[in-house]
Backbone as numpy.savetxt, mean C-alpha at the origin, in Angstrom:
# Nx Ny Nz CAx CAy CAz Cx Cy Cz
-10.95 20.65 -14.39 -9.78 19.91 -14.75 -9.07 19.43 -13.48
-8.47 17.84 -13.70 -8.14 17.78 -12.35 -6.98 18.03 -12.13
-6.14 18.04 -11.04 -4.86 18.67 -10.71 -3.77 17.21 -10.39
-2.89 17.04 -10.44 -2.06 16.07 -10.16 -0.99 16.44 -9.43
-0.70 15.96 -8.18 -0.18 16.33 -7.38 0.85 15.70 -6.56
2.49 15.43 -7.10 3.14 14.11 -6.68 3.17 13.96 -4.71
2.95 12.54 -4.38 2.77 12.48 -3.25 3.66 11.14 -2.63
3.86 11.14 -1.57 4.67 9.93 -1.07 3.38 9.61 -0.36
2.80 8.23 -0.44 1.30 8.13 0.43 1.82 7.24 1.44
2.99 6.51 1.43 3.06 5.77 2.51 4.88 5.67 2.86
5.26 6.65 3.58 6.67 6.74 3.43 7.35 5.13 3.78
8.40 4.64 3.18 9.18 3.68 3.56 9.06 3.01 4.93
8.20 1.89 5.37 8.00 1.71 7.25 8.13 0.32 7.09
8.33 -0.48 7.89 8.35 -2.22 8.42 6.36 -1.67 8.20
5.98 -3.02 7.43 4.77 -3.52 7.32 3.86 -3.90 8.21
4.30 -4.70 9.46 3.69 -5.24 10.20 3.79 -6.79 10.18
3.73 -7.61 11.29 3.85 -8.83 11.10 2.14 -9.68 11.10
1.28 -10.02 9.53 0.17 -10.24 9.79 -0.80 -9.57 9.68
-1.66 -10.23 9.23 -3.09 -9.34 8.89 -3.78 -8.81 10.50
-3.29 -8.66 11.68 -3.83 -8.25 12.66 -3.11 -6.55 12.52
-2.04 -6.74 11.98 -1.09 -5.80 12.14 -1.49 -4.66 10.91
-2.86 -4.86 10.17 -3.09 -4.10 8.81 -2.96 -2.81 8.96
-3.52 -1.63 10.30 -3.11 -0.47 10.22 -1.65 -0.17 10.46
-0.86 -0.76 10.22 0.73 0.08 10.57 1.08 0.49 8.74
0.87 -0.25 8.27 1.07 0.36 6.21 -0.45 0.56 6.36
-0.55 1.62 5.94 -1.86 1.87 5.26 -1.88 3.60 4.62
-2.23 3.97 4.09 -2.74 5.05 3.63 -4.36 5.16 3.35
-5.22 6.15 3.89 -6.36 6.81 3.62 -6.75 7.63 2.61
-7.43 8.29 2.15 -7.59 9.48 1.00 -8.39 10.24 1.95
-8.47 11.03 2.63 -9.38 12.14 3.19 -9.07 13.26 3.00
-9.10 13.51 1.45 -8.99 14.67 0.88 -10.35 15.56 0.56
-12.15 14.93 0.45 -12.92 15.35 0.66 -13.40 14.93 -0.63
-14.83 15.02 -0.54 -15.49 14.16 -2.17 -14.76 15.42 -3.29
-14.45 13.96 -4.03 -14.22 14.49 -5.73 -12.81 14.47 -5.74
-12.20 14.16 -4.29 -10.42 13.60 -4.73 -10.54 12.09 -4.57
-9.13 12.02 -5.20 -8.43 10.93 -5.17 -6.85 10.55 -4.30
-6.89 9.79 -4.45 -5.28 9.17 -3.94 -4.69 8.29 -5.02
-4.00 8.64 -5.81 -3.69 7.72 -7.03 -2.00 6.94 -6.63
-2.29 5.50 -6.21 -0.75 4.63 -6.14 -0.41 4.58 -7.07
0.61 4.68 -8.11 1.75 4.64 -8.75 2.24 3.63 -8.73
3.43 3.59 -7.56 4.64 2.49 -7.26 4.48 2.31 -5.95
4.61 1.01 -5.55 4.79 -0.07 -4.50 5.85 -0.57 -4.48
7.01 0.24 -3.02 8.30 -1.06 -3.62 8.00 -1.83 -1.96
8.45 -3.07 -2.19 8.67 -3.74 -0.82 10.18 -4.81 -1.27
10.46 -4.62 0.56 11.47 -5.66 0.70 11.61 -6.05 2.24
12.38 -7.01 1.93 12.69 -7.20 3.12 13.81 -7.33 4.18
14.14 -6.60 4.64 15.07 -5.81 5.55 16.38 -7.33 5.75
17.37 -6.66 5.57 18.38 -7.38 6.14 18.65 -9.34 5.07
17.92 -9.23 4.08 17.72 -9.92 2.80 17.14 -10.92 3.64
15.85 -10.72 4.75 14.93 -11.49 4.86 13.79 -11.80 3.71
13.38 -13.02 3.71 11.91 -13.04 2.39 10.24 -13.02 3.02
9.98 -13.70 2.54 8.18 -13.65 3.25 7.30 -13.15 2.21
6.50 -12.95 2.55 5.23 -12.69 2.21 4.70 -11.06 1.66
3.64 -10.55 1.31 2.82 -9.29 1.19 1.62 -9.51 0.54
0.89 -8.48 1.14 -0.46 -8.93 1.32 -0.82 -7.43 0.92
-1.30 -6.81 0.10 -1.83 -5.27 -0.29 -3.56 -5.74 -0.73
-4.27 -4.46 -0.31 -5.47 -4.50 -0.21 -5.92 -2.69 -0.51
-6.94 -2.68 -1.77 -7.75 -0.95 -1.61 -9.36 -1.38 -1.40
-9.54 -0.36 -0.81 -11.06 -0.38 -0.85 -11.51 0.10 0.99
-13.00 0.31 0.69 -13.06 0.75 1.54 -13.48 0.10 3.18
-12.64 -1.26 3.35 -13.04 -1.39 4.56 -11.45 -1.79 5.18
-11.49 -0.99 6.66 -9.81 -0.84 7.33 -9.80 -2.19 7.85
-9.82 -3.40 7.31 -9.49 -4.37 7.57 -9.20 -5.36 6.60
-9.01 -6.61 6.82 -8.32 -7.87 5.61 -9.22 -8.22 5.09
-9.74 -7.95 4.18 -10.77 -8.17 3.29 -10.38 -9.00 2.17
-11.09 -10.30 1.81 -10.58 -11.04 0.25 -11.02 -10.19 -1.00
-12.40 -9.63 -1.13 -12.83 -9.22 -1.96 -11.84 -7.59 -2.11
-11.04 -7.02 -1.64 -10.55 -5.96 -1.51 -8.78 -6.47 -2.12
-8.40 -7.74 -2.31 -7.07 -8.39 -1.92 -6.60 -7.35 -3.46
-5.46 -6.99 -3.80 -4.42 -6.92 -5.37 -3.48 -7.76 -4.99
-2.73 -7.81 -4.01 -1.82 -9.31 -3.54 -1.77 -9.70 -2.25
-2.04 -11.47 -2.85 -2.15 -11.71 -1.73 -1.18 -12.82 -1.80
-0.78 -12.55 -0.57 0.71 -13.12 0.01 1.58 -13.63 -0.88
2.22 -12.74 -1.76 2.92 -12.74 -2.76 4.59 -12.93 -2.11
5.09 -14.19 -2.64 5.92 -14.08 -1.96 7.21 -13.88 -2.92
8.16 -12.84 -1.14 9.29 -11.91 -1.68 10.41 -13.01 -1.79
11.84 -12.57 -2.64 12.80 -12.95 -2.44 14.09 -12.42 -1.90
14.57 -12.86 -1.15 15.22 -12.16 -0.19 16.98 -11.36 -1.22
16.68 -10.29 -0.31 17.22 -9.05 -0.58 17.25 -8.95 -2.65
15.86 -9.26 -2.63 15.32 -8.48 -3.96 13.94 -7.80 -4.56
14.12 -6.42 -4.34 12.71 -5.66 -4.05 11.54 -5.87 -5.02
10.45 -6.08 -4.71 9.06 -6.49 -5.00 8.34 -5.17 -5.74
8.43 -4.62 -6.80 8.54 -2.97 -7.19 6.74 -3.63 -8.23
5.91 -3.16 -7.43 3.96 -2.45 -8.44 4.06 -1.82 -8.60
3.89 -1.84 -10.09 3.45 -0.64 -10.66 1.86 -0.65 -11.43
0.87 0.30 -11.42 -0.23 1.02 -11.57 -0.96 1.80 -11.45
-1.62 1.86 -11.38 -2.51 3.22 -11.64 -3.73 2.78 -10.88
-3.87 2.98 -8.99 -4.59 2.60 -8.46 -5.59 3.46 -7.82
-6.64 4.23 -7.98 -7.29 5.25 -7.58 -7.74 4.90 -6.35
-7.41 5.42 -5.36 -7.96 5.14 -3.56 -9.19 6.65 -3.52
-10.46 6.36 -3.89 -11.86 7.26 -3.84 -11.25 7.54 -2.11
-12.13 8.86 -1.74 -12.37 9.36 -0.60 -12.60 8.72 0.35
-12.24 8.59 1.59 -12.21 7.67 2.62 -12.22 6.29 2.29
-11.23 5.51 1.15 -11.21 4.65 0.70 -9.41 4.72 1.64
-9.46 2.56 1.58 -7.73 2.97 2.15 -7.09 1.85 1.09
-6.03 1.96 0.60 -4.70 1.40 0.34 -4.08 0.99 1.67
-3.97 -0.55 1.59 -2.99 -0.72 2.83 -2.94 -2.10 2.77
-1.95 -2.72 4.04 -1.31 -4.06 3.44 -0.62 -4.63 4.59
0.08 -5.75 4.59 0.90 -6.33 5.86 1.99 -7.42 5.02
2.82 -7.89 5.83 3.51 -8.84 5.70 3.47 -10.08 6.71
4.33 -10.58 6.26 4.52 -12.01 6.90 5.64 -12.35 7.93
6.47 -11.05 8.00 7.49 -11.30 9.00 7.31 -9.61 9.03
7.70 -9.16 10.69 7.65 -7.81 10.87 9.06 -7.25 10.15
10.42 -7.61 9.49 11.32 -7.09 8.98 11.20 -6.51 7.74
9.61 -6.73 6.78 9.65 -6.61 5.52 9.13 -4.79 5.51
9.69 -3.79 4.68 8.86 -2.61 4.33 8.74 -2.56 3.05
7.80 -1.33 3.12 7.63 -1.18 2.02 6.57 0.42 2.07
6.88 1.12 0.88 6.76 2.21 0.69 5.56 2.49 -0.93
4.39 3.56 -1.03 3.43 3.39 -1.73 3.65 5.04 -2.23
4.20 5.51 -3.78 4.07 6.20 -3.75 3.13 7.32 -5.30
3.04 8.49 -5.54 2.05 8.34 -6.53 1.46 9.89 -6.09
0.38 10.46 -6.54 -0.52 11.59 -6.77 -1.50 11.74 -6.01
-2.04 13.15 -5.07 -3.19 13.49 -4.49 -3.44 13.88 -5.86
-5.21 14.59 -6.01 -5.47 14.26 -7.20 -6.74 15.18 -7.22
-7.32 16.34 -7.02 -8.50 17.38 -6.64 -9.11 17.70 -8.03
-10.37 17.82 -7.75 -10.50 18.42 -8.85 -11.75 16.93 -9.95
């Protein structure tokens, strides 16, 4: 039976400015075969009621991948938060992760480790 386990996977951080910038948001699962990393909620915004862009991506390669995209460059409205919700399973050394379009935007990924 599996275990559910509430988790903050990507605490509240500035995104990054750009898909060069993809490891600064990201979360991993290296919990070991047969876990998970389950996203929940995605909130983003952008700092100081700047707008722009977001760009979120799972799967398993640590870079900007199309075939990997859930949004792509979805754009925010300023000082009004961008809140996903689902049920996104990140497999073992699989990553959740993402960027923006101006370095002021964050955003925070949160949800269940998952064993078992």
């Amino acid at each position: 039976m599996s275990v559910y386990t509430p988790a903050t996977l990507i605490t509240a951080k500035a995104m990054g400015n750009g898909a060069a910038n993809i490891a600064t948001w990201r979360y991993q699962n290296t919990g070991g075969a047969g876990t998970f990393g389950i996203v929940r909620t995605a909130i983003f915004m952008g700092s100081g009621g700047s707008a722009g862009t977001i760009t979120v991506e799972q799967g398993s390669t640590a870079a900007d991948t199309v075939a990997q995209k859930i949004l792509d460059a979805v754009q925010l409205v300023a000082a009004v938060p961008y809140i996903l919700n689902g049920w996104y399973t990140v497999q073992n050394n699989d990553y959740w992760e993402g960027f923006a379009s101006n370095a002021t935007t964050n955003g925070g990924a949160y949800g269940y480790t998952s064993t078992g």
